[in-house]
CSV table of C-alpha atoms in Angstrom, one decimal:
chain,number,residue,atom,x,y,z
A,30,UNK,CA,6.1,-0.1,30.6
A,31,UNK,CA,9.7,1.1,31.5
A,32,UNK,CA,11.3,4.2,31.0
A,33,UNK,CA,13.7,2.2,29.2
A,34,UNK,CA,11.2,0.5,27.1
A,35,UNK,CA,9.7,4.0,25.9
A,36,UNK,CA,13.1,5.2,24.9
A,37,UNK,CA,13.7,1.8,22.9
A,38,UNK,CA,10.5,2.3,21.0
A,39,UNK,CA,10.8,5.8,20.8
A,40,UNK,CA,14.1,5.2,18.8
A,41,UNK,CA,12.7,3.0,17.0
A,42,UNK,CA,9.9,5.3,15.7
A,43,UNK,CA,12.6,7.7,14.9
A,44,UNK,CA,14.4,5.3,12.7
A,45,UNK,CA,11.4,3.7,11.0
A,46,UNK,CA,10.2,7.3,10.0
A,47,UNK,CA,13.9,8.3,8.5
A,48,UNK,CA,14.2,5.5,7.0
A,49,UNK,CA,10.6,5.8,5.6
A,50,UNK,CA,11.5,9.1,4.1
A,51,UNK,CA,14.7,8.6,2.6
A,52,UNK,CA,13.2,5.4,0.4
A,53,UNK,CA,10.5,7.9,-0.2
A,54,UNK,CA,12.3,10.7,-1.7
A,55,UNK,CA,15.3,8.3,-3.3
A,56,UNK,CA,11.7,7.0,-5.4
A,57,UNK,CA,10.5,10.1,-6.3
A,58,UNK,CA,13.4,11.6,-7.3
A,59,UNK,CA,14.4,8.6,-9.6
A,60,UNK,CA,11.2,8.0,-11.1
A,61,UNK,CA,9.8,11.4,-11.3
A,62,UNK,CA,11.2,13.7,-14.4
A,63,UNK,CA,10.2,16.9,-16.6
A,64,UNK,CA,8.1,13.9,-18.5
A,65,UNK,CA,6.0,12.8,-16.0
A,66,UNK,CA,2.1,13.6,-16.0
A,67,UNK,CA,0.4,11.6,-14.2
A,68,UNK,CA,1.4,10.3,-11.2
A,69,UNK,CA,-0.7,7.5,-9.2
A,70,UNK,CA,-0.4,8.3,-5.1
A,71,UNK,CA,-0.8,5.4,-2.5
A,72,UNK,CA,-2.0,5.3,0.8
A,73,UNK,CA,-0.2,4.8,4.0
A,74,UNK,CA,2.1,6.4,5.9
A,75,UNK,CA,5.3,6.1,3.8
A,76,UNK,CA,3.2,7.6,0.9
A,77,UNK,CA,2.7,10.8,2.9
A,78,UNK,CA,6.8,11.2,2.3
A,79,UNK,CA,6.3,10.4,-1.3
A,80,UNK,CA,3.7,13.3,-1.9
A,81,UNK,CA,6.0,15.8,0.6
A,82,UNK,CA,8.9,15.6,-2.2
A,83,UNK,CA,7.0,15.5,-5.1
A,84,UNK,CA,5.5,19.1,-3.8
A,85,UNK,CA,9.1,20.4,-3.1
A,86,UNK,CA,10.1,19.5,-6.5
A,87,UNK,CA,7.2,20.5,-8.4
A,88,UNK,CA,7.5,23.9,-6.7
A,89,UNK,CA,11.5,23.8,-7.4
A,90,UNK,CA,11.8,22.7,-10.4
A,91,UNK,CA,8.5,23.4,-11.9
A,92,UNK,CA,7.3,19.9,-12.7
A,93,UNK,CA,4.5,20.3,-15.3
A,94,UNK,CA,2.3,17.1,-13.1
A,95,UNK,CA,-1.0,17.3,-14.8
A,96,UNK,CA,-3.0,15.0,-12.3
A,97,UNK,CA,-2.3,13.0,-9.4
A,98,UNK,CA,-4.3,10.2,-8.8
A,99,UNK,CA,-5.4,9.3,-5.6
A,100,UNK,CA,-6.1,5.4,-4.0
A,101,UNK,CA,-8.1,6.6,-0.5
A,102,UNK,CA,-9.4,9.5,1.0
A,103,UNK,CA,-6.4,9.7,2.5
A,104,UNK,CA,-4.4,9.8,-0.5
A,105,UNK,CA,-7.1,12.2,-1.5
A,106,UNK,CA,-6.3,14.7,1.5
A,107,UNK,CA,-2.7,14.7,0.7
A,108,UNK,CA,-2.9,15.9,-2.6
A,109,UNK,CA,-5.2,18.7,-1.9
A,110,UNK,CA,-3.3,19.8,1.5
A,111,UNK,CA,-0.1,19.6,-1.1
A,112,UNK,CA,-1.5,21.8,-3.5
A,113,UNK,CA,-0.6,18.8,-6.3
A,114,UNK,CA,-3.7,18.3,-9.1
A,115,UNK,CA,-6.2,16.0,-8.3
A,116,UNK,CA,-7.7,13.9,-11.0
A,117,UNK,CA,-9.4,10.2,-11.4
A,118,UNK,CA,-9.1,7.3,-13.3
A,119,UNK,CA,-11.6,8.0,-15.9
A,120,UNK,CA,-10.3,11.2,-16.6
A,121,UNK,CA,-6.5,10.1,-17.0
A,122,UNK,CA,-6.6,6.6,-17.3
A,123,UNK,CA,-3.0,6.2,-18.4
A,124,UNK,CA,-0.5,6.2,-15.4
A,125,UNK,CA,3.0,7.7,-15.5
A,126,UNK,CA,4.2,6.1,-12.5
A,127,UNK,CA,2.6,5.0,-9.4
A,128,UNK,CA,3.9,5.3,-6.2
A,129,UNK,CA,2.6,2.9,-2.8
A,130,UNK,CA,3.7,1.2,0.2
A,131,UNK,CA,3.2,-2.0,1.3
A,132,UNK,CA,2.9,-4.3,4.3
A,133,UNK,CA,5.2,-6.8,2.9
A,134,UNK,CA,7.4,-7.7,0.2
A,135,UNK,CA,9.3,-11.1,-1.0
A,136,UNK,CA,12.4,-11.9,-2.7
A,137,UNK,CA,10.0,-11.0,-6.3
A,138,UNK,CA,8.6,-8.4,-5.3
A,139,UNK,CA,5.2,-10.1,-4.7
A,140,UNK,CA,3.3,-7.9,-2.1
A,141,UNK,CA,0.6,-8.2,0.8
A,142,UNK,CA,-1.0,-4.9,0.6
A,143,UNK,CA,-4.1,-3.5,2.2
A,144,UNK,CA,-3.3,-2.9,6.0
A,145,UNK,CA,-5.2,0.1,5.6
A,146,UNK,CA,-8.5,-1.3,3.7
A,147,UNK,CA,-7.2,0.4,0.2
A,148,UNK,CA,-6.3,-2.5,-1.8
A,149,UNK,CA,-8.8,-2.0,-3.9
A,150,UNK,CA,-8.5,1.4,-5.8
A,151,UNK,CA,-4.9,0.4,-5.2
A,152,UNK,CA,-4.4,-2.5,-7.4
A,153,UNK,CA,-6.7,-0.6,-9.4
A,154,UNK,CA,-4.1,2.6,-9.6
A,155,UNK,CA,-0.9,0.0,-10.2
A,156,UNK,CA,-3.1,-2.0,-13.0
A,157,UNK,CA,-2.9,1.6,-15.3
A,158,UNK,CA,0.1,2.6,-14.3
A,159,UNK,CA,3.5,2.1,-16.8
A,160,UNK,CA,5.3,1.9,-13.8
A,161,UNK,CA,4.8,0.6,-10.3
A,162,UNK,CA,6.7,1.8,-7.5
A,163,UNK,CA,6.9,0.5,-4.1
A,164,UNK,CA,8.1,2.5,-0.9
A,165,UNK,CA,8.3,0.7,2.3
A,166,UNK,CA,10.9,0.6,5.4
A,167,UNK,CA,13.1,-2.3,6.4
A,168,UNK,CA,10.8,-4.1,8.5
A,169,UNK,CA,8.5,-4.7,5.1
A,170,UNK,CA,11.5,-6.7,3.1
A,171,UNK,CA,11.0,-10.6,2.8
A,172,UNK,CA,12.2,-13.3,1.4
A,173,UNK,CA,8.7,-14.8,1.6
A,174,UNK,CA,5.2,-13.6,2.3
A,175,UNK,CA,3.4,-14.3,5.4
A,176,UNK,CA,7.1,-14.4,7.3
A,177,UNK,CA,6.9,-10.6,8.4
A,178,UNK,CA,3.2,-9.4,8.3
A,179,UNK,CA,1.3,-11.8,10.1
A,180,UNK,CA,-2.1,-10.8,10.1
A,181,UNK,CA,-3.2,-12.3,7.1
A,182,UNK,CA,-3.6,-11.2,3.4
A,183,UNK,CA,-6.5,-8.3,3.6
A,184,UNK,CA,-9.5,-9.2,1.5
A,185,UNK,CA,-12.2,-6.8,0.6
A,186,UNK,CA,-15.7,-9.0,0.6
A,187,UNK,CA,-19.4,-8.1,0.0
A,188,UNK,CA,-20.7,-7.3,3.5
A,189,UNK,CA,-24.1,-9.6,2.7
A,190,UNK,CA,-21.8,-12.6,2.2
A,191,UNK,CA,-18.7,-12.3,4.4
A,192,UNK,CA,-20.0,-15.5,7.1
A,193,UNK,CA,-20.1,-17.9,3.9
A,194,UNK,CA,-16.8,-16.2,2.8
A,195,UNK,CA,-15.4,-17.1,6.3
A,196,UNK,CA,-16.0,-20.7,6.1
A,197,UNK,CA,-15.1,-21.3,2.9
A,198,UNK,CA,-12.0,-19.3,3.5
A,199,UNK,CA,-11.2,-21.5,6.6
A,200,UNK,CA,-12.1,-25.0,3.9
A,201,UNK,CA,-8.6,-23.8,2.2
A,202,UNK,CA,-6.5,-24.1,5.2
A,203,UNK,CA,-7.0,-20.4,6.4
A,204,UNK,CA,-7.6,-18.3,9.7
A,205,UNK,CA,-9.8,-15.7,8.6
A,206,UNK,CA,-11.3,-13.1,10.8
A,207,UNK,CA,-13.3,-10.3,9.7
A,208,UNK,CA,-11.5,-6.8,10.5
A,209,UNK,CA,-13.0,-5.3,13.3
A,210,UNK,CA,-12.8,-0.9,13.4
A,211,UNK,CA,-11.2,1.0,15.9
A,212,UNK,CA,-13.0,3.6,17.5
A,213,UNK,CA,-16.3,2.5,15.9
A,214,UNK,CA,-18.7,-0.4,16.9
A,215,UNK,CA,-18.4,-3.0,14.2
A,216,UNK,CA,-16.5,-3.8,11.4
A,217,UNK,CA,-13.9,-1.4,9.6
A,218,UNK,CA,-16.0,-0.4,6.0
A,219,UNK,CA,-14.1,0.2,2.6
A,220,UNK,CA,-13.9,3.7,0.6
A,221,UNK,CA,-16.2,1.3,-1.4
A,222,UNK,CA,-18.8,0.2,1.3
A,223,UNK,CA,-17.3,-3.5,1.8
A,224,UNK,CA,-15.8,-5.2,4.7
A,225,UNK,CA,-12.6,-6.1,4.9
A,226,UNK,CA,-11.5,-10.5,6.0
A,227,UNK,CA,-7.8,-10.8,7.0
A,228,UNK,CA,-7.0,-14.3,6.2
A,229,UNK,CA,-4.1,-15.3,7.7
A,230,UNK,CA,-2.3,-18.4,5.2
A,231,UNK,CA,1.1,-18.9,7.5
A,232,UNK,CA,3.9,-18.6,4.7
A,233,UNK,CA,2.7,-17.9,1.0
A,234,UNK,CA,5.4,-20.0,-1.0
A,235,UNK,CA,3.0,-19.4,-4.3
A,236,UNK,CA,1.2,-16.0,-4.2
A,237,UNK,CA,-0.1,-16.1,-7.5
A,238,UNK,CA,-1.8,-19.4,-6.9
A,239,UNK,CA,-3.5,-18.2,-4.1
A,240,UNK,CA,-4.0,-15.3,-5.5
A,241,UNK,CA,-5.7,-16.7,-8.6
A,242,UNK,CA,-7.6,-19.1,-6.0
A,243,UNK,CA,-9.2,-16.0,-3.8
A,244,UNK,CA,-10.2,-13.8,-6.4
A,245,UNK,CA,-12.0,-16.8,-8.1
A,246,UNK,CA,-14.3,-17.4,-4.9
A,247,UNK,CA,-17.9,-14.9,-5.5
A,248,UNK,CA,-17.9,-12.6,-3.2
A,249,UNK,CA,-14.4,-11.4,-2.6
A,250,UNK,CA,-14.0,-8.6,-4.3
A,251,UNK,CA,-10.1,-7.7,-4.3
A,252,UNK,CA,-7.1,-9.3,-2.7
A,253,UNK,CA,-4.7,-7.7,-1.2
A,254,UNK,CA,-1.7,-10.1,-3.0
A,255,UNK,CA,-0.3,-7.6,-5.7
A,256,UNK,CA,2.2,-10.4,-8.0
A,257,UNK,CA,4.5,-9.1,-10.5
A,258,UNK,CA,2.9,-6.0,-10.4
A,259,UNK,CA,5.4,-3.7,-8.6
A,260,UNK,CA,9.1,-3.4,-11.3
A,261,UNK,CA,10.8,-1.2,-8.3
A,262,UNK,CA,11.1,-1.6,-4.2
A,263,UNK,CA,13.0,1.3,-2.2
A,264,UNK,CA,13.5,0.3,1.1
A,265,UNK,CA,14.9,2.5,3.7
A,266,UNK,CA,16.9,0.7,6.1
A,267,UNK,CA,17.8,1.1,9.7
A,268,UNK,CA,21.6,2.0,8.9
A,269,UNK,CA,20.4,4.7,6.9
């Protein structure tokens, strides 16, 4: 690779990551007030901009947050290293406001979530919470799914049945593959102990068809197609 190519994508870090953490804040600080208790925290890497301004402002302002509730280990980790209160679901099952990113997002807010394996406790975090809030950069805005993020919709499967999911997957017009880890022989494994199929459905037109389709089919677990779920999107754009 070129010098010239490393400066291009260098920039282009340096934009994504501004632009990351100005719809981060601009969410935060619109949808967090003296009210707010509980507060649901996603995982990714625009979420870690979300949890960095709601620890300036409970330290400024003195938010009264009661619990913060976490959809990952890594979610997890950035509420402790924040010094925000950790809680779980069963303990406050009643959501404020959640805040996540996503991978992609249509004209209606339909999403593809789950790059990072955490759709699972994260549709499980939006499903309590009053409000929904998704966070994302420019590059995540669609007019339909499937257009942008083209590695499939993230499906978290019961390891003893994923080579029957994979056919069946591929009978409904799919490409499935079954997510492979980095840095570890075999597949990437779930918070929850499952594996993860990215099946990859071109452009989703309907996603709550095919959503009500997948999650009907024994064996997968969760999709990663959140519809009507999320009320707000923030993106950050690359104008600033």
């Amino acid at each position: 690779m070129t010098s010239t190519n490393w400066s291009h994508l260098s920039r282009l870090a340096s934009i994504v990551t501004i632009a990351k953490r100005k719809a981060s804040y601009a969410a935060i600080d619109e949808h967090v007030t003296q009210a707010t208790q509980v507060i649901g925290i996603g995982s990714g890497s625009t979420v870690v901009f979300c949890v960095e301004r709601l620890a300036q402002r409970v330290k400024s302002e003195n938010l009264l947050i009661k619990a913060c509730i976490p959809t990952s280990f890594q979610a997890k980790q950035l509420i402790i290293d924040a010094g925000l209160p950790l809680s779980e679901l069963n303990q406050f099952p009643k959501i404020d406001v959640a805040f996540d990113g996503a991978d992609e997002v249509d004209a209606n807010l339909n999403c593809i979530k789950g790059g990072g394996a955490c759709q699972l406790q994260e549709k499980l975090v939006a499903s309590c919470a009053e409000k929904f809030v998704v966070v994302a950069d420019f590059r995540k805005d669609s007019q339909t799914l499937g257009t942008q993020w083209k590695l499939g919709v993230p499906l978290e499967v019961i390891p003893a049945v994923y080579v029957p999911l994979l056919a069946k997957l591929t009978s409904l017009g799919a490409k499935p593959t079954l997510r492979m880890a980095m840095r570890k022989a075999g597949p990437v494994v779930t918070d929850n102990g499952n594996f993860i199929i990215d099946a990859d459905f071109g452009e989703i037109v309907d996603p709550v068809a095919l959503e009500k389709t997948l999650i009907s089919i024994p064996g997968i677990v969760e999709t990663g197609l959140f519809c009507g779920m999320a009320k707000w999107a923030y993106f950050g754009m690359n104008d600033g």
